Short mmCIF file of C-alpha atoms in Angstrom, two decimals:
data_model
loop_
_atom_site.label_atom_id
_atom_site.label_comp_id
_atom_site.label_asym_id
_atom_site.label_seq_id
_atom_site.Cartn_x
_atom_site.Cartn_y
_atom_site.Cartn_z
CA MET T 16 -3.87 15.37 -13.44
CA LYS T 17 -2.01 18.46 -12.22
CA LYS T 18 0.98 18.09 -9.90
CA THR T 19 2.19 20.93 -7.67
CA SER T 20 5.29 20.57 -5.50
CA THR T 21 5.97 22.90 -2.59
CA ARG T 22 7.73 22.93 0.79
CA LEU T 23 6.45 22.83 4.36
CA ALA T 24 7.82 25.17 7.03
CA ASP T 25 10.48 22.67 8.14
CA GLY T 26 11.69 21.99 4.60
CA ARG T 27 9.83 18.76 3.90
CA GLU T 28 8.36 18.30 0.44
CA LEU T 29 4.58 18.45 -0.12
CA ILE T 30 2.96 17.50 -3.44
CA TYR T 31 -0.63 18.21 -4.43
CA TYR T 32 -2.31 16.03 -7.08
CA ASP T 33 -5.42 17.62 -8.57
CA THR T 34 -7.99 16.47 -11.09
CA ARG T 35 -8.37 20.00 -12.51
CA ASP T 36 -5.51 21.52 -14.50
CA ASP T 37 -6.45 25.08 -13.46
CA THR T 38 -6.14 24.45 -9.70
CA VAL T 39 -3.71 26.87 -7.99
CA ARG T 40 -1.81 25.68 -4.92
CA ASP T 41 0.05 28.61 -3.37
CA ALA T 42 -0.89 28.37 0.32
CA VAL T 43 2.10 28.81 2.66
CA ASP T 44 2.75 26.68 5.72
CA ARG T 45 2.42 29.22 8.54
CA ARG T 46 3.49 26.91 11.38
CA PRO T 47 6.67 27.82 13.33
CA LEU T 48 8.38 24.48 12.74
CA ASP T 49 12.02 23.67 13.33
CA ARG T 50 13.89 21.52 10.84
CA THR T 51 12.98 17.85 11.19
CA VAL T 52 15.66 15.82 12.99
CA THR T 53 15.61 12.04 12.53
CA THR T 54 17.68 9.20 13.96
CA SER T 55 16.76 6.51 11.46
CA GLU T 56 19.33 3.74 11.08
CA VAL T 57 19.13 0.42 9.22
CA ARG T 58 20.82 -2.52 10.95
CA ARG T 59 21.41 -5.97 9.44
CA ASP T 60 20.61 -9.08 11.47
CA PRO T 61 23.69 -11.32 11.03
CA LEU T 62 21.72 -14.52 11.67
CA LEU T 63 18.59 -13.90 9.60
CA GLY T 64 20.17 -11.65 6.99
CA ASP T 65 17.25 -9.20 7.10
CA ALA T 66 17.16 -5.54 8.04
CA VAL T 67 15.66 -3.63 10.98
CA ALA T 68 15.03 0.12 10.96
CA ILE T 69 15.92 1.73 14.30
CA ALA T 70 13.95 4.99 14.57
CA SER T 71 13.68 6.18 18.18
CA HIS T 72 12.35 9.63 17.16
CA ARG T 73 9.05 7.98 16.20
CA GLN T 74 8.18 7.58 19.88
CA GLY T 75 7.03 11.21 19.81
CA ARG T 76 4.75 10.95 16.76
CA THR T 77 1.15 12.15 16.84
CA TYR T 78 -1.07 9.56 18.53
CA HIS T 79 -4.87 9.43 18.11
CA PRO T 80 -5.56 13.19 18.12
CA PRO T 81 -9.18 14.38 18.27
CA ALA T 82 -10.78 14.90 14.85
CA GLY T 83 -10.56 18.68 15.25
CA GLU T 84 -6.78 18.44 15.56
CA CYS T 85 -6.09 15.95 12.78
CA PRO T 86 -2.81 16.87 11.05
CA LEU T 87 -4.00 15.38 7.74
CA CYS T 88 -7.09 17.54 7.36
CA PRO T 89 -6.68 20.75 5.33
CA SER T 90 -5.81 23.90 7.25
CA GLN T 91 -8.76 26.08 8.24
CA GLY T 92 -8.30 29.58 9.69
CA ASP T 93 -5.98 29.34 12.70
CA ARG T 94 -6.11 25.54 12.77
CA LEU T 95 -2.92 24.70 10.88
CA SER T 96 -2.06 21.20 9.68
CA GLU T 97 0.41 19.36 7.45
CA ILE T 98 -1.68 20.53 4.48
CA PRO T 99 -1.50 24.36 4.25
CA ASP T 100 -4.32 24.67 1.70
CA SER T 101 -7.98 24.78 2.74
CA SER T 102 -8.86 21.81 0.51
CA TYR T 103 -7.16 19.18 -1.61
CA ASP T 104 -7.82 16.20 -3.85
CA VAL T 105 -4.77 14.05 -3.07
CA ALA T 106 -1.75 15.24 -1.10
CA VAL T 107 1.61 13.55 -0.50
CA PHE T 108 4.27 14.77 1.89
CA GLU T 109 7.45 13.59 3.57
CA ASN T 110 6.63 11.95 6.88
CA ARG T 111 7.51 14.12 9.86
CA PHE T 112 8.37 10.98 11.84
CA PRO T 113 9.89 8.69 9.19
CA SER T 114 11.03 5.12 9.76
CA LEU T 115 13.55 5.64 6.95
CA ALA T 116 15.38 8.87 6.12
CA GLY T 117 18.48 10.18 4.34
CA ASP T 118 20.81 7.38 3.27
CA SER T 119 18.38 4.93 4.88
CA GLY T 120 15.58 5.73 2.43
CA ARG T 121 12.49 7.90 2.61
CA CYS T 122 8.92 7.73 3.97
CA GLU T 123 5.93 9.64 2.64
CA VAL T 124 2.29 10.04 3.68
CA VAL T 125 -0.45 9.84 1.03
CA CYS T 126 -3.72 11.59 1.93
CA PHE T 127 -6.46 10.07 -0.23
CA THR T 128 -9.07 12.78 0.35
CA SER T 129 -9.61 15.88 2.49
CA ASP T 130 -12.77 14.26 3.96
CA HIS T 131 -11.76 13.11 7.44
CA ASP T 132 -14.74 10.77 7.86
CA ALA T 133 -14.37 8.94 4.54
CA SER T 134 -12.44 5.79 3.71
CA PHE T 135 -10.82 4.67 0.46
CA ALA T 136 -13.93 2.63 -0.31
CA ASP T 137 -15.97 5.87 -0.24
CA LEU T 138 -13.95 7.45 -3.05
CA THR T 139 -15.36 7.89 -6.53
CA PRO T 140 -13.64 6.05 -9.39
CA GLU T 141 -12.16 9.40 -10.47
CA GLN T 142 -10.69 9.98 -7.00
CA ALA T 143 -9.33 6.43 -6.79
CA GLY T 144 -7.79 6.88 -10.23
CA LEU T 145 -6.03 10.02 -9.00
CA VAL T 146 -4.57 8.07 -6.06
CA LEU T 147 -3.26 5.49 -8.56
CA GLU T 148 -1.62 8.32 -10.51
CA ALA T 149 -0.03 9.62 -7.30
CA TRP T 150 1.30 6.16 -6.41
CA THR T 151 2.73 5.82 -9.91
CA ASP T 152 4.32 9.26 -9.93
CA ARG T 153 5.90 8.80 -6.50
CA THR T 154 7.25 5.38 -7.52
CA ALA T 155 8.90 7.02 -10.52
CA GLU T 156 10.35 9.93 -8.53
CA LEU T 157 11.58 7.87 -5.59
CA SER T 158 13.20 5.26 -7.82
CA HIS T 159 15.67 7.94 -8.98
CA LEU T 160 17.00 8.63 -5.47
CA PRO T 161 20.48 7.11 -5.15
CA SER T 162 19.67 5.50 -1.79
CA VAL T 163 16.45 3.80 -2.96
CA GLU T 164 16.23 0.21 -4.21
CA GLN T 165 12.54 -0.61 -3.71
CA VAL T 166 9.32 1.45 -3.48
CA PHE T 167 6.40 0.18 -1.39
CA CYS T 168 2.96 1.85 -1.52
CA PHE T 169 0.53 0.66 1.15
CA GLU T 170 -2.43 1.49 3.37
CA ASN T 171 -2.98 0.50 6.99
CA ARG T 172 -6.66 0.88 7.90
CA GLY T 173 -8.17 0.56 11.36
CA ALA T 174 -7.07 0.94 14.98
CA GLU T 175 -6.70 -2.85 15.18
CA ILE T 176 -3.88 -2.61 12.63
CA GLY T 177 -2.15 0.06 14.71
CA VAL T 178 -3.24 3.17 12.80
CA THR T 179 -2.73 6.29 14.93
CA LEU T 180 -4.43 8.82 12.63
CA GLY T 181 -8.06 8.28 11.65
CA HIS T 182 -7.92 10.32 8.45
CA PRO T 183 -7.99 8.17 5.25
CA HIS T 184 -4.37 7.90 4.23
CA GLY T 185 -1.62 5.52 3.20
CA GLN T 186 2.14 5.58 3.13
CA ILE T 187 5.05 5.02 0.77
CA TYR T 188 8.32 3.53 1.98
CA ALA T 189 11.38 3.83 -0.23
CA TYR T 190 13.84 1.22 1.00
CA PRO T 191 17.62 1.26 0.46
CA PHE T 192 17.52 -2.52 -0.04
CA THR T 193 15.36 -5.27 -1.49
CA THR T 194 12.89 -6.26 1.22
CA PRO T 195 13.03 -9.81 2.63
CA ARG T 196 9.55 -10.71 1.36
CA THR T 197 10.40 -9.61 -2.17
CA ALA T 198 13.73 -11.45 -1.99
CA LEU T 199 11.86 -14.66 -1.15
CA MET T 200 9.63 -14.17 -4.19
CA LEU T 201 12.65 -13.56 -6.41
CA ARG T 202 14.41 -16.69 -5.16
CA SER T 203 11.30 -18.77 -5.85
CA LEU T 204 11.01 -17.10 -9.25
CA ALA T 205 14.63 -17.96 -10.09
CA ALA T 206 14.31 -21.57 -8.91
CA HIS T 207 11.10 -22.14 -10.89
CA LYS T 208 12.55 -20.55 -14.01
CA GLU T 209 15.56 -22.86 -13.87
CA ALA T 210 13.56 -25.99 -13.05
CA THR T 211 11.04 -25.47 -15.86
CA GLY T 212 13.36 -24.24 -18.56
CA GLY T 213 12.15 -20.66 -18.44
CA GLU T 214 8.51 -20.68 -17.23
CA ASN T 215 7.47 -17.67 -15.19
CA LEU T 216 6.23 -18.59 -11.70
CA PHE T 217 3.84 -15.63 -11.42
CA ASP T 218 2.22 -16.59 -14.73
CA ALA T 219 1.89 -20.20 -13.57
CA VAL T 220 0.27 -19.17 -10.27
CA LEU T 221 -2.21 -16.86 -12.00
CA ALA T 222 -3.14 -19.50 -14.58
CA LYS T 223 -3.73 -22.09 -11.84
CA GLU T 224 -5.92 -19.73 -9.82
CA LEU T 225 -7.96 -18.78 -12.88
CA ALA T 226 -8.72 -22.45 -13.41
CA GLY T 227 -9.68 -23.03 -9.78
CA GLU T 228 -12.33 -22.11 -7.20
CA ARG T 229 -10.67 -19.21 -5.39
CA VAL T 230 -11.26 -16.41 -7.91
CA VAL T 231 -13.19 -13.58 -6.24
CA LEU T 232 -13.72 -11.41 -9.31
CA GLU T 233 -12.21 -10.99 -12.75
CA THR T 234 -12.47 -8.35 -15.44
CA GLU T 235 -10.89 -7.79 -18.82
CA HIS T 236 -7.64 -6.50 -17.32
CA TRP T 237 -7.59 -7.64 -13.64
CA VAL T 238 -7.98 -10.83 -11.62
CA ALA T 239 -8.59 -11.03 -7.85
CA PHE T 240 -8.26 -14.32 -5.99
CA VAL T 241 -7.66 -15.81 -2.55
CA PRO T 242 -4.28 -17.58 -2.81
CA TYR T 243 -3.98 -21.33 -2.27
CA SER T 244 -1.80 -20.85 0.82
CA ALA T 245 -3.33 -17.65 2.20
CA HIS T 246 -1.65 -16.57 5.43
CA TRP T 247 -4.53 -14.40 6.67
CA PRO T 248 -8.21 -15.21 7.35
CA TYR T 249 -9.38 -13.10 4.41
CA GLU T 250 -6.63 -12.33 1.91
CA VAL T 251 -7.01 -11.32 -1.73
CA HIS T 252 -4.31 -10.88 -4.35
CA LEU T 253 -5.08 -8.56 -7.26
CA TYR T 254 -3.07 -9.04 -10.48
CA PRO T 255 -3.20 -7.29 -13.85
CA ARG T 256 -3.71 -9.95 -16.53
CA ARG T 257 -0.72 -8.60 -18.45
CA ARG T 258 2.39 -9.12 -16.32
CA VAL T 259 4.29 -5.89 -15.59
CA PRO T 260 7.05 -5.26 -13.01
CA ASP T 261 5.68 -2.07 -11.47
CA LEU T 262 2.98 0.60 -11.50
CA LEU T 263 4.85 2.57 -14.16
CA ALA T 264 4.35 -0.22 -16.69
CA LEU T 265 0.56 -0.52 -16.39
CA ASP T 266 -1.16 0.26 -19.69
CA GLU T 267 -4.00 2.75 -19.97
CA GLU T 268 -6.69 0.06 -20.17
CA ALA T 269 -5.59 -1.46 -16.85
CA ARG T 270 -5.30 1.99 -15.24
CA THR T 271 -8.79 2.92 -16.37
CA GLU T 272 -10.31 -0.30 -15.05
CA PHE T 273 -8.42 -0.42 -11.74
CA PRO T 274 -10.59 2.01 -9.70
CA GLN T 275 -13.81 0.05 -10.24
CA VAL T 276 -12.13 -3.28 -9.42
CA TYR T 277 -10.29 -2.06 -6.33
CA LEU T 278 -13.24 -0.13 -4.90
CA GLU T 279 -15.43 -3.21 -5.32
CA LEU T 280 -12.90 -5.33 -3.40
CA LEU T 281 -12.70 -2.83 -0.54
CA ARG T 282 -16.49 -2.61 -0.31
CA ARG T 283 -16.75 -6.39 -0.20
CA PHE T 284 -14.22 -6.44 2.65
CA ASP T 285 -16.49 -4.11 4.60
CA ARG T 286 -19.40 -6.54 4.12
CA ILE T 287 -17.63 -9.78 5.07
CA PHE T 288 -18.74 -9.77 8.69
CA GLY T 289 -22.15 -8.17 8.29
CA GLU T 290 -23.59 -4.66 8.29
CA ASP T 291 -23.50 -4.32 12.10
CA GLU T 292 -19.78 -5.04 12.40
CA PRO T 293 -17.34 -2.09 12.55
CA ALA T 294 -15.39 -1.28 9.39
CA THR T 295 -13.03 -4.10 8.51
CA PRO T 296 -9.40 -3.40 9.44
CA TYR T 297 -7.01 -4.20 6.63
CA ILE T 298 -3.59 -3.80 5.09
CA SER T 299 -3.37 -3.12 1.36
CA ALA T 300 0.10 -3.56 -0.11
CA TRP T 301 1.52 -3.04 -3.61
CA HIS T 302 4.35 -5.41 -4.52
CA GLN T 303 6.70 -3.97 -7.16
CA ALA T 304 10.00 -5.17 -8.58
CA PRO T 305 13.10 -3.63 -6.99
CA PHE T 306 14.97 -0.99 -8.97
CA GLY T 307 18.36 -2.25 -7.87
CA THR T 308 20.46 -5.04 -9.33
CA LEU T 309 19.06 -8.59 -9.28
CA GLU T 310 22.41 -10.33 -9.78
CA GLU T 311 21.99 -12.52 -6.69
CA PHE T 312 18.80 -14.02 -8.17
CA ASP T 313 20.25 -16.13 -10.97
CA GLY T 314 18.62 -15.60 -14.34
CA VAL T 315 15.91 -13.21 -13.09
CA VAL T 316 15.32 -9.79 -14.65
CA ARG T 317 12.92 -7.04 -13.53
CA GLU T 318 10.42 -7.94 -16.22
CA ASP T 319 10.00 -11.42 -14.66
CA PHE T 320 8.43 -9.90 -11.55
CA ALA T 321 4.66 -9.41 -11.48
CA LEU T 322 3.19 -6.27 -9.99
CA HIS T 323 0.33 -7.19 -7.68
CA LEU T 324 -1.62 -5.91 -4.72
CA GLU T 325 -2.17 -7.96 -1.58
CA LEU T 326 -5.21 -7.03 0.54
CA PHE T 327 -5.85 -8.76 3.86
CA THR T 328 -7.56 -8.36 7.21
CA ILE T 329 -6.53 -9.53 10.68
CA ARG T 330 -10.19 -10.09 11.65
CA ARG T 331 -10.92 -13.83 11.48
CA THR T 332 -14.58 -13.71 12.44
CA SER T 333 -17.05 -11.27 13.98
CA GLY T 334 -15.48 -9.68 17.05
CA LYS T 335 -12.29 -11.77 16.89
CA LEU T 336 -8.84 -10.91 15.58
CA LYS T 337 -6.04 -13.09 14.23
CA PHE T 338 -3.02 -12.50 16.47
CA LEU T 339 0.51 -13.35 15.43
CA ALA T 340 1.40 -15.54 18.38
CA GLY T 341 4.11 -18.16 18.99
CA SER T 342 4.22 -20.00 15.68
CA GLU T 343 3.75 -16.90 13.52
CA SER T 344 5.95 -14.47 15.47
CA GLY T 345 8.49 -16.96 16.77
CA MET T 346 8.91 -19.22 13.74
CA ASN T 347 7.20 -17.32 10.87
CA VAL T 348 4.86 -20.30 10.31
CA PHE T 349 1.32 -19.02 9.82
CA ILE T 350 -1.77 -20.91 10.95
CA ASN T 351 -4.92 -19.83 9.11
CA ASP T 352 -8.32 -20.49 10.72
CA VAL T 353 -10.30 -19.82 7.52
CA PRO T 354 -9.82 -22.17 4.51
CA PRO T 355 -8.97 -20.05 1.44
CA GLU T 356 -11.81 -21.66 -0.52
CA THR T 357 -14.29 -20.61 2.19
CA ALA T 358 -12.91 -17.07 2.20
CA ALA T 359 -13.23 -16.82 -1.59
CA GLN T 360 -16.81 -18.07 -1.47
CA ARG T 361 -17.70 -15.52 1.19
CA LEU T 362 -16.16 -12.69 -0.82
CA ARG T 363 -18.18 -13.74 -3.84
CA GLU T 364 -21.36 -13.89 -1.77
CA VAL T 365 -21.03 -10.28 -0.61
CA ALA T 366 -20.73 -8.88 -4.14
CA SER T 367 -22.63 -5.64 -4.58
CA SER T 368 -25.76 -5.62 -6.75
#
């Protein structure tokens, strides 16, 4: 992998990740852009104890542009985009309309391929491996920023999810705090460790799933399963067999095997509802241990956390979506219409030949 860092016309950072070491990236951003001005602010909810990012400048972000005006495609002639070069393998840049900025963290866009009409599932194993390297490198770099406590790599796919740009891409949020969902995991981890005299909760969950009926696929270094208490109609958790706290700690064997495993999962998701159904909308989310102090979680250290990816869709059946209505949105109590065992069986049935 070759990494090339440069700057866009308004001062934002752009990083190219290339498979070839002899690739030259010297294209200049020719757009007449003013410096980016953001109003991002993180506010604490005194009752719930969680955080809300207030980012009014995002109201003006690019919204469903025609394919010929996509800002994530490479620049061609006089059609200038966020990527000054005429082609790229993987490109990462600071979001022009970030939810988090400055002392409130940082947001980046990850372009998986220059092919506007592709999806992650269309990538080759080599391309998917390069994306994994980009995720890992950005996690390392962002973890060193003084304002950053947790790094979150994710992909939103599909208009049903709320995606406003059709180009295959994901995002990275670098939070200045430990996110509420991760804090819940850490509290459960601490309570289980104390109650069992030191047993790791993630290890216990993985062992139980391996012995059960919800495993979707397993390889030498990875296990994918539908969790016992899945919140979403079709939800898969992907764990490396060897527990590590973050992407940086994955060994070479797991890195090498990841592209084949992940691409197979994504392709199965696209086959869940049949060949005639539109591409399955999904969210794919990496969960990594925070880089900040864990003092509030008694007895827990970073190495207790288990890196894993959670992949889920809001489509519950053909032509129908799962909406977060009263119970989910008002009380955070999910109601799942698809039994996890049924979802796992379906995901095994649609395995590629």
